[in-house]
Coordinates of C-alpha atoms in Angstrom, one line a residue:
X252 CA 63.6 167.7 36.7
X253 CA 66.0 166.7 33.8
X254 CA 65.0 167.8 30.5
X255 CA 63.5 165.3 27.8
X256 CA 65.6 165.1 24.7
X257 CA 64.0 166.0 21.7
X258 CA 65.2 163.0 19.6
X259 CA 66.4 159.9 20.7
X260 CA 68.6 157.8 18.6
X261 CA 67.4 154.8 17.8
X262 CA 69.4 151.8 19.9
X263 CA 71.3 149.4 17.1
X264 CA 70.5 145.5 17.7
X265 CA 72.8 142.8 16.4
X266 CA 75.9 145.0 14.7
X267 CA 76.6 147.0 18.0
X268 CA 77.3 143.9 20.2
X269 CA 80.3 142.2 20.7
X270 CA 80.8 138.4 21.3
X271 CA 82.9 137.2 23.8
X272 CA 86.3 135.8 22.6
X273 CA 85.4 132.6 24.7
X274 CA 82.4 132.0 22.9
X275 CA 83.9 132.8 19.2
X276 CA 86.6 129.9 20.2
X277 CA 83.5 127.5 21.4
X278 CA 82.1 127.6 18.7
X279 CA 84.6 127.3 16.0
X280 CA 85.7 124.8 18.2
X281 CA 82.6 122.9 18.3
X282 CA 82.4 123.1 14.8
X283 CA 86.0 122.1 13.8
X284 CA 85.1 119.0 16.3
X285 CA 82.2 118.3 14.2
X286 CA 83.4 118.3 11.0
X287 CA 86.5 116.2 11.9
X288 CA 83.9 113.7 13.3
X289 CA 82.2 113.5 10.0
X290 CA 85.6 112.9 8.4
X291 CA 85.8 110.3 10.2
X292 CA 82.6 108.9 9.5
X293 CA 82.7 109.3 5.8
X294 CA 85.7 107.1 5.9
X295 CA 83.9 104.3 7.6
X296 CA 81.1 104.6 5.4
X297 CA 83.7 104.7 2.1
X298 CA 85.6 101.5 3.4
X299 CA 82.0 100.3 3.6
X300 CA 81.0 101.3 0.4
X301 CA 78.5 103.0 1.8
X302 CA 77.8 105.7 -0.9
X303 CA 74.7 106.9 0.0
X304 CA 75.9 107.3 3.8
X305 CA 78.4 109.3 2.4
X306 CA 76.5 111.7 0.2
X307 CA 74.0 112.2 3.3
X308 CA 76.6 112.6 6.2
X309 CA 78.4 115.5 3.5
X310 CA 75.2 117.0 3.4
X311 CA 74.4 116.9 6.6
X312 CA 77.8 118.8 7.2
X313 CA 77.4 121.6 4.8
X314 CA 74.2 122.3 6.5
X315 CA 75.6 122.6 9.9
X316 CA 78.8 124.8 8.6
X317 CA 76.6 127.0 6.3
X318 CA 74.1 127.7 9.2
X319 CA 76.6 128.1 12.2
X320 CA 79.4 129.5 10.7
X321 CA 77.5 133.2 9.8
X322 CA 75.6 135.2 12.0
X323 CA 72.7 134.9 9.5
X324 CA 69.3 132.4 9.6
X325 CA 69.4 132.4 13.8
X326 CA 66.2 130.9 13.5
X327 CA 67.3 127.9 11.8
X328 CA 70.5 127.4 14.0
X329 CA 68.1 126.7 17.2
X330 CA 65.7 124.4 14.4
X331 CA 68.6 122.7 13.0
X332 CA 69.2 120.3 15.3
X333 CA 65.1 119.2 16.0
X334 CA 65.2 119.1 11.9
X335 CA 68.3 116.0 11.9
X336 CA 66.5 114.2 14.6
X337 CA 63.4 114.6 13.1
X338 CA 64.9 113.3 9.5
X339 CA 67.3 111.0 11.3
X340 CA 64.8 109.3 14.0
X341 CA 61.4 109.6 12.7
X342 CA 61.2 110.4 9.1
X343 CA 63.9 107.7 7.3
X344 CA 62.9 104.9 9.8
X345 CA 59.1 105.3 8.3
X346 CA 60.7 105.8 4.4
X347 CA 62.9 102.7 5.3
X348 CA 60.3 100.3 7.3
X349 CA 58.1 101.2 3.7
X350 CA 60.5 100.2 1.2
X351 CA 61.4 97.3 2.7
X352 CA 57.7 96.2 3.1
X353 CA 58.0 95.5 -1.1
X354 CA 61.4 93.1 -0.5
X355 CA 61.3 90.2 0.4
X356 CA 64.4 91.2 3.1
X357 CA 64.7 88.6 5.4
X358 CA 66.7 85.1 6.2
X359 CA 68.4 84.1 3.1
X360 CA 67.7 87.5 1.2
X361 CA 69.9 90.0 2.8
X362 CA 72.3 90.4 0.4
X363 CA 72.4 91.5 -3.7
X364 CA 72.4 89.1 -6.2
X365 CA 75.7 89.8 -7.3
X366 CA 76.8 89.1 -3.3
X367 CA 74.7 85.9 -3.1
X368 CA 76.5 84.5 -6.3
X369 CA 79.7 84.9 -4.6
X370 CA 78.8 83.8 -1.6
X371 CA 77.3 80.9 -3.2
X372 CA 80.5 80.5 -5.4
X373 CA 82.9 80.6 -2.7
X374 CA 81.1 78.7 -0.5
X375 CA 81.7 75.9 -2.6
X376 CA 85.1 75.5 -2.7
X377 CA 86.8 72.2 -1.9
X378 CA 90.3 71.2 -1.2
X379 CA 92.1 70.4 -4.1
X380 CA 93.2 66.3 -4.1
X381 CA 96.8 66.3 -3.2
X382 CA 97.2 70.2 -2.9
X383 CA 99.2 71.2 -0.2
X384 CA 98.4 72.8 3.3
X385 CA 100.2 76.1 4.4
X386 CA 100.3 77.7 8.0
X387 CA 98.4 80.6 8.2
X388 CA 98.3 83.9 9.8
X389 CA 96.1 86.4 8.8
X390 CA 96.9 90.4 8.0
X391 CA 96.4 93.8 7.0
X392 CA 98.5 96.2 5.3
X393 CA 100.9 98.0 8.2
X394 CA 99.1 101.0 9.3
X395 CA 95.5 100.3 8.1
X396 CA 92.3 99.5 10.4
X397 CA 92.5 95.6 11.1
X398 CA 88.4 96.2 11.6
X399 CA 88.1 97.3 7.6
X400 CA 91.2 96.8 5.6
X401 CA 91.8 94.1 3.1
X402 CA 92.7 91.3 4.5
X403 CA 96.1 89.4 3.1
X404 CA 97.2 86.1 3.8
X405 CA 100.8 85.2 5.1
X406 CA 101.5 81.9 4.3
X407 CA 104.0 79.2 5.1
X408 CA 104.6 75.9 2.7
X409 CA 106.0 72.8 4.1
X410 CA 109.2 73.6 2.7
X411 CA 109.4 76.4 4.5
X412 CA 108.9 79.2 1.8
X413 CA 106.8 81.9 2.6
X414 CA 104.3 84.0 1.0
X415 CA 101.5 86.7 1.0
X416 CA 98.3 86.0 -0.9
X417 CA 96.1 89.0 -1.9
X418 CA 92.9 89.7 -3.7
X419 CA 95.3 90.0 -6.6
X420 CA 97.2 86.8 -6.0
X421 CA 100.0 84.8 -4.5
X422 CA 103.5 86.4 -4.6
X423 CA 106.7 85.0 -2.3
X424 CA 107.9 87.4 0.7
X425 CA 111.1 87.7 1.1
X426 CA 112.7 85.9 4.4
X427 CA 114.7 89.2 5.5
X428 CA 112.5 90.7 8.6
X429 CA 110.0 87.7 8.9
X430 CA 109.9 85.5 12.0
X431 CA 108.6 82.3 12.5
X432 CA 106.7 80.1 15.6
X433 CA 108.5 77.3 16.4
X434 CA 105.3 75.6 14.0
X435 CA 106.4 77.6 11.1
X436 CA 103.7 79.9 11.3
X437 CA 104.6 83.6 10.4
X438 CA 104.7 86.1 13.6
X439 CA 106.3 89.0 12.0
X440 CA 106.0 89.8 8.1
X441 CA 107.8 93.8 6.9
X442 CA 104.8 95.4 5.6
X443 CA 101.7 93.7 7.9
X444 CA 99.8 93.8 10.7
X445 CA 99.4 90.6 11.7
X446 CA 95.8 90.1 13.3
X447 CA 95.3 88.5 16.6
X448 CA 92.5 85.8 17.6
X449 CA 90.3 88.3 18.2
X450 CA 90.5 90.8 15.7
X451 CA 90.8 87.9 13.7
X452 CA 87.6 86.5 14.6
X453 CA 85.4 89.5 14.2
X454 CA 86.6 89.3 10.4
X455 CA 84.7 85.8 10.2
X456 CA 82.2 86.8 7.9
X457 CA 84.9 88.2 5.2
X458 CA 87.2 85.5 5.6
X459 CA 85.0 83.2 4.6
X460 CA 84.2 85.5 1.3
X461 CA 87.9 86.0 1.0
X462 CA 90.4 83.8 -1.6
X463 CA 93.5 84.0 -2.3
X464 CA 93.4 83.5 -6.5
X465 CA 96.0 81.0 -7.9
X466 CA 94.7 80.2 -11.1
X467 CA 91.0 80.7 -13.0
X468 CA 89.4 77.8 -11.4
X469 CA 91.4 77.7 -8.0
X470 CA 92.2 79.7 -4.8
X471 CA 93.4 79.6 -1.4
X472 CA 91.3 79.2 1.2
X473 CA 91.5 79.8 5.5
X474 CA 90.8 76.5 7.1
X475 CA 90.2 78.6 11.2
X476 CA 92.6 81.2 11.2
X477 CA 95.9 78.8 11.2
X478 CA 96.0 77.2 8.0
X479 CA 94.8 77.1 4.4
X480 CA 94.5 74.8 1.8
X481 CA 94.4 75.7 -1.9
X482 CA 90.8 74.6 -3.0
X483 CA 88.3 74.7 -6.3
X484 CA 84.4 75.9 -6.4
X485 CA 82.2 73.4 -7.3
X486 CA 79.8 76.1 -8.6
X487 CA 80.4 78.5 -11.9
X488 CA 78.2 81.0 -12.7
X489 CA 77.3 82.2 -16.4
X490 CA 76.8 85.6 -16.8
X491 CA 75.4 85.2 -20.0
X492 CA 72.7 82.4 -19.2
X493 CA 72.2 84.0 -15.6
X494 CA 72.6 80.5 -14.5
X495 CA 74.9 78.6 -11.6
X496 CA 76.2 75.2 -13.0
X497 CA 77.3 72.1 -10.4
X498 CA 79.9 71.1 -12.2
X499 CA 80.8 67.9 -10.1
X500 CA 76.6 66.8 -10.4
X501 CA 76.0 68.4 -13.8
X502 CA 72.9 70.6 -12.3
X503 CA 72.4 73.9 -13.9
X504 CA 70.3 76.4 -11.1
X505 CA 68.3 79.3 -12.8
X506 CA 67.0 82.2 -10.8
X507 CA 63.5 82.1 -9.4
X508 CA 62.1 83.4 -6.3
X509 CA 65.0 85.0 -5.8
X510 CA 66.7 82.1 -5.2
X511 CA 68.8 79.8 -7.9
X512 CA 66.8 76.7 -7.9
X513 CA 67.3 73.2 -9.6
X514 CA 65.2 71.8 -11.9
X515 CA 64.0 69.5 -9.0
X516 CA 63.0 72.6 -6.5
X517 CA 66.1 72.1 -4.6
X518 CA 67.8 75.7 -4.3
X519 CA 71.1 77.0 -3.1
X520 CA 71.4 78.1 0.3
X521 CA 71.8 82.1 0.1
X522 CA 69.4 84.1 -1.6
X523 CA 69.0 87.7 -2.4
X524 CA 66.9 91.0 -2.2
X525 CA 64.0 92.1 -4.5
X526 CA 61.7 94.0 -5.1
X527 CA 58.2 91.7 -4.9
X528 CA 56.0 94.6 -5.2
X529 CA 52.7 94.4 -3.3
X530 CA 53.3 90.7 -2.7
X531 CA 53.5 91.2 1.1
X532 CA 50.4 93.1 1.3
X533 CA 48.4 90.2 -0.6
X534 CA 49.6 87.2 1.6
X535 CA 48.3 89.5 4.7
X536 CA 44.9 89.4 3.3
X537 CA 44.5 86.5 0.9
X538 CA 47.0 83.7 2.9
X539 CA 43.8 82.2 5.0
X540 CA 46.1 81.2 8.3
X541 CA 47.8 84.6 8.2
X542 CA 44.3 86.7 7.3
X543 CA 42.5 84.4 10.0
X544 CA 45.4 85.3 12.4
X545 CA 45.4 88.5 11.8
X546 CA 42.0 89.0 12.2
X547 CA 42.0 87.4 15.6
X548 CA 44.7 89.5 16.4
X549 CA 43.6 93.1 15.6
X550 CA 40.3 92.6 17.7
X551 CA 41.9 91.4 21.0
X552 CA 44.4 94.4 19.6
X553 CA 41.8 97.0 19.7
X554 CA 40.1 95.2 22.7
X555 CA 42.9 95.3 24.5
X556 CA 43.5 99.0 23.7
X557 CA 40.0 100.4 24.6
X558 CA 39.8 98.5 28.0
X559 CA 43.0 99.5 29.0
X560 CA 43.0 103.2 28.6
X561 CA 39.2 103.2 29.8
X562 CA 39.6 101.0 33.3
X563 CA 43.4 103.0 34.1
X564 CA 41.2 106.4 33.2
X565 CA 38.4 105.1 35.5
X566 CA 40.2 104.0 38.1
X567 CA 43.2 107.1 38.0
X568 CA 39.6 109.6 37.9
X569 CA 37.6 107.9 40.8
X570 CA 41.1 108.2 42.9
X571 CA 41.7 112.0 41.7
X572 CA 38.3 113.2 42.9
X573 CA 38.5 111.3 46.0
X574 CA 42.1 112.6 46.8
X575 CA 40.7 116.3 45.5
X576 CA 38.3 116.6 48.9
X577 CA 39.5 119.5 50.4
X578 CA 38.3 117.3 53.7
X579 CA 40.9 114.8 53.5
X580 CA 44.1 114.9 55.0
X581 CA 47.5 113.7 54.2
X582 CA 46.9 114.1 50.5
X583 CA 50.3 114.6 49.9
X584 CA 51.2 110.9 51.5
X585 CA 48.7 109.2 49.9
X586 CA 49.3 110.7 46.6
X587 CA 53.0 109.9 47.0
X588 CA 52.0 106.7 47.9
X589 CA 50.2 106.2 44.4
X590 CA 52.2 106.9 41.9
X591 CA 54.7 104.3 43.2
X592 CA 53.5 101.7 40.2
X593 CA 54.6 104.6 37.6
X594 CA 58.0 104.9 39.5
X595 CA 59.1 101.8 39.5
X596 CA 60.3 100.4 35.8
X597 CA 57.9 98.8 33.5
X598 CA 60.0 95.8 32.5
X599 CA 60.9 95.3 36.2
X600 CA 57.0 95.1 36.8
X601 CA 55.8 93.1 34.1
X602 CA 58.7 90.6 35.3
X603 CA 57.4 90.7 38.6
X604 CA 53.3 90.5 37.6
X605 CA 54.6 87.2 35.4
X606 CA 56.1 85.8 38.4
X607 CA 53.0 86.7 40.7
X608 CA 50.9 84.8 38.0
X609 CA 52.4 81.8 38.2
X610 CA 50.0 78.8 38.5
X611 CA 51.9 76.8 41.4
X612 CA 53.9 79.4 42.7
X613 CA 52.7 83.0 42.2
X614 CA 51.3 84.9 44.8
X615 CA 48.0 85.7 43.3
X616 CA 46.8 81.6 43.4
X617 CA 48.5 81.7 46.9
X618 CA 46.1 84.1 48.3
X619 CA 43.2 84.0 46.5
X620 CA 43.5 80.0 46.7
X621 CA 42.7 79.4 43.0
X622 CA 44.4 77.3 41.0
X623 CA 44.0 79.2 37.6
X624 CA 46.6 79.0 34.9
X625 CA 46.9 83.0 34.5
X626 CA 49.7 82.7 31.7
X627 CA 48.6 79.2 29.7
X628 CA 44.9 79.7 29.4
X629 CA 43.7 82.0 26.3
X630 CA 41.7 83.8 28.4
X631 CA 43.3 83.9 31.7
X632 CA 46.4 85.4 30.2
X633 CA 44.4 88.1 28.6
X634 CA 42.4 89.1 31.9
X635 CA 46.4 88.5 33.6
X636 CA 47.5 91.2 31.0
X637 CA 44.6 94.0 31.8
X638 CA 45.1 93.8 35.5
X639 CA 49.2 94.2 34.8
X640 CA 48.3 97.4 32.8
X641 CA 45.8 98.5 35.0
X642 CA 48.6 98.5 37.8
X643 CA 51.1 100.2 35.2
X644 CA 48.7 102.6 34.0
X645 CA 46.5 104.2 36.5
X646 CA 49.1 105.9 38.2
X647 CA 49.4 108.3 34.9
X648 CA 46.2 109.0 34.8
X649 CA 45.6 109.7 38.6
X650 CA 48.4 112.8 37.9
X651 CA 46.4 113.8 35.0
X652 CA 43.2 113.9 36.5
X653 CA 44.2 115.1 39.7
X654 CA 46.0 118.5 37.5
X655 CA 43.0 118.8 35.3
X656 CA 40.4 118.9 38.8
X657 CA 42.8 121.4 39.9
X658 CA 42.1 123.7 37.1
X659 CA 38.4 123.4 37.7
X660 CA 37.0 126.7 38.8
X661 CA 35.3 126.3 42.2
X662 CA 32.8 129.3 41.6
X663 CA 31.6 127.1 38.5
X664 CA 30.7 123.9 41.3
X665 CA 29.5 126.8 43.9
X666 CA 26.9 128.2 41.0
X667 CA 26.3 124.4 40.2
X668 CA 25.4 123.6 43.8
X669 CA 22.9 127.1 44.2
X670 CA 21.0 125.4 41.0
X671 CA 20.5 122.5 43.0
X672 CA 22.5 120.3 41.2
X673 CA 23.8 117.1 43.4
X674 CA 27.0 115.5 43.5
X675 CA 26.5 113.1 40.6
X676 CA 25.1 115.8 38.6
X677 CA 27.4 118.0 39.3
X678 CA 29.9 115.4 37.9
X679 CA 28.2 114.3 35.2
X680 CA 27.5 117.7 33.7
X681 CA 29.9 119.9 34.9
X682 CA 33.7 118.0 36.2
X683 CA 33.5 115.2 33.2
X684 CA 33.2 118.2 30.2
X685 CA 35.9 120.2 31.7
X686 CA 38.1 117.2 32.4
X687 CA 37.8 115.6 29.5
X688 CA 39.3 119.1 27.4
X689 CA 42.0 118.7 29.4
X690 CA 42.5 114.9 29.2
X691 CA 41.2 113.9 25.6
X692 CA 43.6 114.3 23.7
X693 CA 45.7 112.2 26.2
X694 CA 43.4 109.5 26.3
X695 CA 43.7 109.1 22.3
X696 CA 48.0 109.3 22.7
X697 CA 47.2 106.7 25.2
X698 CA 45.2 104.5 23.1
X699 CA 47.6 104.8 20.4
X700 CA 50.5 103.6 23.3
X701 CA 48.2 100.3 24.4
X702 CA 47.7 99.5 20.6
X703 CA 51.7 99.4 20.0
X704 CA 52.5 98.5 23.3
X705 CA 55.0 95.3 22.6
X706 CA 57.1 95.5 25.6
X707 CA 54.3 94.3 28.3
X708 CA 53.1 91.8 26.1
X709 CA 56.5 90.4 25.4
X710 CA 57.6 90.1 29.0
X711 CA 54.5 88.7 30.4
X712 CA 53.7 86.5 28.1
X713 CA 55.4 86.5 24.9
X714 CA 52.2 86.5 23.1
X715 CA 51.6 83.3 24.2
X716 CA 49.6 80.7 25.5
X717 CA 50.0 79.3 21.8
X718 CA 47.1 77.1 20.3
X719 CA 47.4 74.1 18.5
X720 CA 51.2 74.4 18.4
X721 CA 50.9 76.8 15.8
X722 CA 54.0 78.9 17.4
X723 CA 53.3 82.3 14.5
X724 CA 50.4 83.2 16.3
X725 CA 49.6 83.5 20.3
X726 CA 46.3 84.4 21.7
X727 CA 47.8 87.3 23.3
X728 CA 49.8 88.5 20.7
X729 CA 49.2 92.4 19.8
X730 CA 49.9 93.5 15.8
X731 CA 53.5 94.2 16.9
X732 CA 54.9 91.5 18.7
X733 CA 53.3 89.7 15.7
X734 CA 55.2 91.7 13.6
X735 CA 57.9 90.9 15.9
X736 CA 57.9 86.9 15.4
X737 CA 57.9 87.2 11.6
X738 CA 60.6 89.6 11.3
X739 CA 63.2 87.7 13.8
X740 CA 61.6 84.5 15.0
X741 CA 60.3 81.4 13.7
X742 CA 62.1 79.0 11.1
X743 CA 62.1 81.6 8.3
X744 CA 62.6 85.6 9.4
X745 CA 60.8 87.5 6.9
X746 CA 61.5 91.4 7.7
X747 CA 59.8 92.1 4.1
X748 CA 56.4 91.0 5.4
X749 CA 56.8 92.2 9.4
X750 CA 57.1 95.8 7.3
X751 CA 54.1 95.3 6.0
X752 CA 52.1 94.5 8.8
X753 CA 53.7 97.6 10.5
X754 CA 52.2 99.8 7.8
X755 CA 49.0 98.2 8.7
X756 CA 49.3 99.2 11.8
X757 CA 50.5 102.6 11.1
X758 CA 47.4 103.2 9.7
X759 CA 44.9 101.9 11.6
X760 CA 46.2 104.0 14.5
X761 CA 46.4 107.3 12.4
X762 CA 42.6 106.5 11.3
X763 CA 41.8 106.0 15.0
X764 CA 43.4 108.7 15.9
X765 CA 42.0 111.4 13.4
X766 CA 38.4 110.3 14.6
X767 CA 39.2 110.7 18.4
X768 CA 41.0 113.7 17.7
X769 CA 38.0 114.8 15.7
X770 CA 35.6 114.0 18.7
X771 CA 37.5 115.8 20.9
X772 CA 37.3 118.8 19.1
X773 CA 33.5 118.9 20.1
X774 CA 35.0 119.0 23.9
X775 CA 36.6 123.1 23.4
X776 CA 33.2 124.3 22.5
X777 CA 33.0 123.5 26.9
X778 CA 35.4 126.2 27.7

């Protein structure tokens, strides 16, 4: 028998190991690759002017070199990642949906004011009487990103001359090194990057912003992308009145609502962002169509909720206990069989459950030889929408509940059964307590999936049938796809107040929440 040492030198963790050469290389490799990727998306974010972006991508980038280029905080370089997500996916969209929920961000107040007055500026220029047209072609520097560089303007007269109009003005290009179309339209300038019809088309939205200056009161203007014509606004602004004067109708337009309106109401057609405070949250509850809406909407919203989650958890239970007989055979088929609904794509299904509902041609009229109108009668729709999500749902909670009677001990039903306890009693008392610990807390993330659940609602029935042609509001419509419609439908998108009833929302399902979570606390005193 060997003998036992006396002392044994305590084993060294972290400084006596040596990392592979292969790994070292990953992972400065990994690391080079990512700040070179940030590099690049600074610049896209500078050409932007997207300062902020900047500033968080840099930090972003010294937290990802300071934590993976040392062999200190390991914890944090598994965390690290989960932490950007988090921030990235969860936290800023609920920071962002809130600030916007006191603008009044939507169509015609996307931009700053500063932007709207040029938009509104340059949308009013007008070819000047007996000004000349020029052939166009439009450009960027040689060497710069045709998606983001300035744009430049070479230009052809009648004559013949041509030039290159800038931000900065109009200056004549020499004719060494520039070639022509047989139209006179410039192909080839030293210097440019002539954009083609496509590239030139995605820059729509700047050439219509974008003028070549020739004077104080003039500029030249992109008529398509082939020709120009030198034009004057109709509108000057006055930075010291804060005021937009029509100079061809003599109409001075002040600032109200965000918008620069005439003393007649009549306003100009882009508007910008502001902050309206808690305006939002006050239409919601004083506005009597929206508060009566609304109203409507959150019961059938809660409604539609509870019955869901409590008719797929009956149904999914029932199925579990029956499949859970140790008598039957073939459980494995029939379960298979089963879950087939939570397979198969929800979209796909709602698509097909719309077309099975249809009143002349769907196949539940066809064999149940009704002639009900399942999507354009208030009620119909609603009782077409809890059968869908029955279909969709039950499936879930058949795997749930099948797991959690799994878990059950038998000795507990064997002792149950000795007492003289029957079948129902043995249910009642005994499987619904220990199921419901398992499944509680799921029920409650379930609830809180029906109450948001936008896209089953959308595909089936839009929200519709819609009463009284009032097209904001449908009888089927859930708090979301309400939100939905105001944000990007109707005549007027208002994203401002959509935010708001999102942070409605939000808070109704955390209160909801709390108290089921709450309740199901009582449940772990079973164990």
């Amino acid at each position: 028998m060997a003998a036992v040492p006396q002392t044994l030198e305590p084993v060294k963790l972290g400084s006596g190991y040596n990392t592979p050469w292969w790994a070292t290389a990953l992972k400065w490799g990994l690391i080079a690759a990512t700040v070179a990727l940030a590099a690049y998306v600074v610049q896209r974010l500078v050409a932007n002017g997207s300062w902020l972006g900047v500033v968080i991508t840099a930090f972003i980038l010294l937290c990802i070199v300071a934590v993976y280029a040392t062999r200190r905080a390991i914890p944090m370089k598994y965390l690290l990642p989960g932490l950007i997500l988090l921030v990235g996916l969860q936290i800023w969209p609920i920071v962002y949906t809130v600030a916007t929920a006191f603008t009044n961000y939507g169509q015609g107040h996307t931009l700053s004011k500063q932007e709207a007055i040029d938009r509104n500026v340059a949308n009013s220029v007008k070819e000047v009487a007996g000004s000349e047209r020029y052939k166009l072609s439009i450009a960027v520097p040689e060497g710069a990103d045709v998606a983001t560089a300035d744009l430049a303007f070479l230009l052809t007269k009648p004559d013949g001359s041509t030039f290159v109009g800038t931000k900065e003005g109009l200056k004549e290009v020499p004719a060494d090194g520039v070639e022509k179309s047989e139209s006179g339209k410039i192909t080839k300038a030293p210097g440019y990057t002539i954009l083609n019809a496509r590239e030139a088309n995605k820059r729509s939205a700047d050439l219509k912003e974008f003028a070549v200056p020739v004077s104080e009161t003039a500029g030249i203007k992109s008529v398509g992308i082939s020709a120009a014509f030198e034009g004057a606004p109709s509108l000057k602004y006055d930075a010291n009145a804060d005021t937009i004067t029509d100079t061809e109708n003599n109409i001075v337009y002040s600032p109200k609502n965000a918008y620069f309106t005439a003393p007649d109401g009549k306003t100009l057609a882009t508007g910008w962002k502001e902050n309206v405070g808690t305006k939002n949250f006050k239409t919601l509850l004083t506005n009597e169509t929206i508060r009566a809406g609304f109203l409507k909407i959150f019961l059938w919203n809660v409604a539609f909720a509870a019955i869901s989650v409590l008719s797929t958890f009956l149904l999914g239970m029932l199925l579990a206990l029956l499949f859970n007989d140790p008598k039957l055979k073939g459980k494995g088929f029939y379960r298979s069989l089963l879950i087939l609904p939570y397979a198969i794509p929800g979209f796909v299904t709602a698509l097909v459950w719309a077309s099975m509902f249809n009143q002349e041609f769907g196949l539940v009229n066809a064999l149940t030889h009704l002639n009900v109108d399942w999507l354009g009668n208030p009620w119909a729709a609603k009782a077409a929408i809890l059968i869908t999500n029955l279909w969709l749902g039950f499936p879930y909670m058949f795997l749930v509940c099948t797991g959690a009677l799994q878990s059950i001990p038998s000795d507990v039903k064997e002792a149950a059964k000795i007492d003289g306890a029957n079948a129902f009693r043995t249910l009642r008392s005994i499987t619904m307590p220990l199921l419901l610990v398992a499944v509680g807390p799921l029920l409650i993330a379930s609830f809180a999936f029906n109450f948001n659940n936008f896209s089953l609602i959308y595909l089936l029935t839009q929200g519709g049938p819609f009463e009284s042609g009032d097209t904001s509001i449908g009888s089927t419509d859930l708090l979301i796809t309400y939100a939905f419609r105001l944000a990007f439908s109707g005549a007027s998108p208002n994203i401002g107040l959509a935010s708001a009833v999102c942070i409605f929302i939000f808070f109704i399902v955390a209160l909801m929440s709390y108290s089921g979570f709450r309740r199901t606390a009582q449940l772990e005193e079973v164990n």
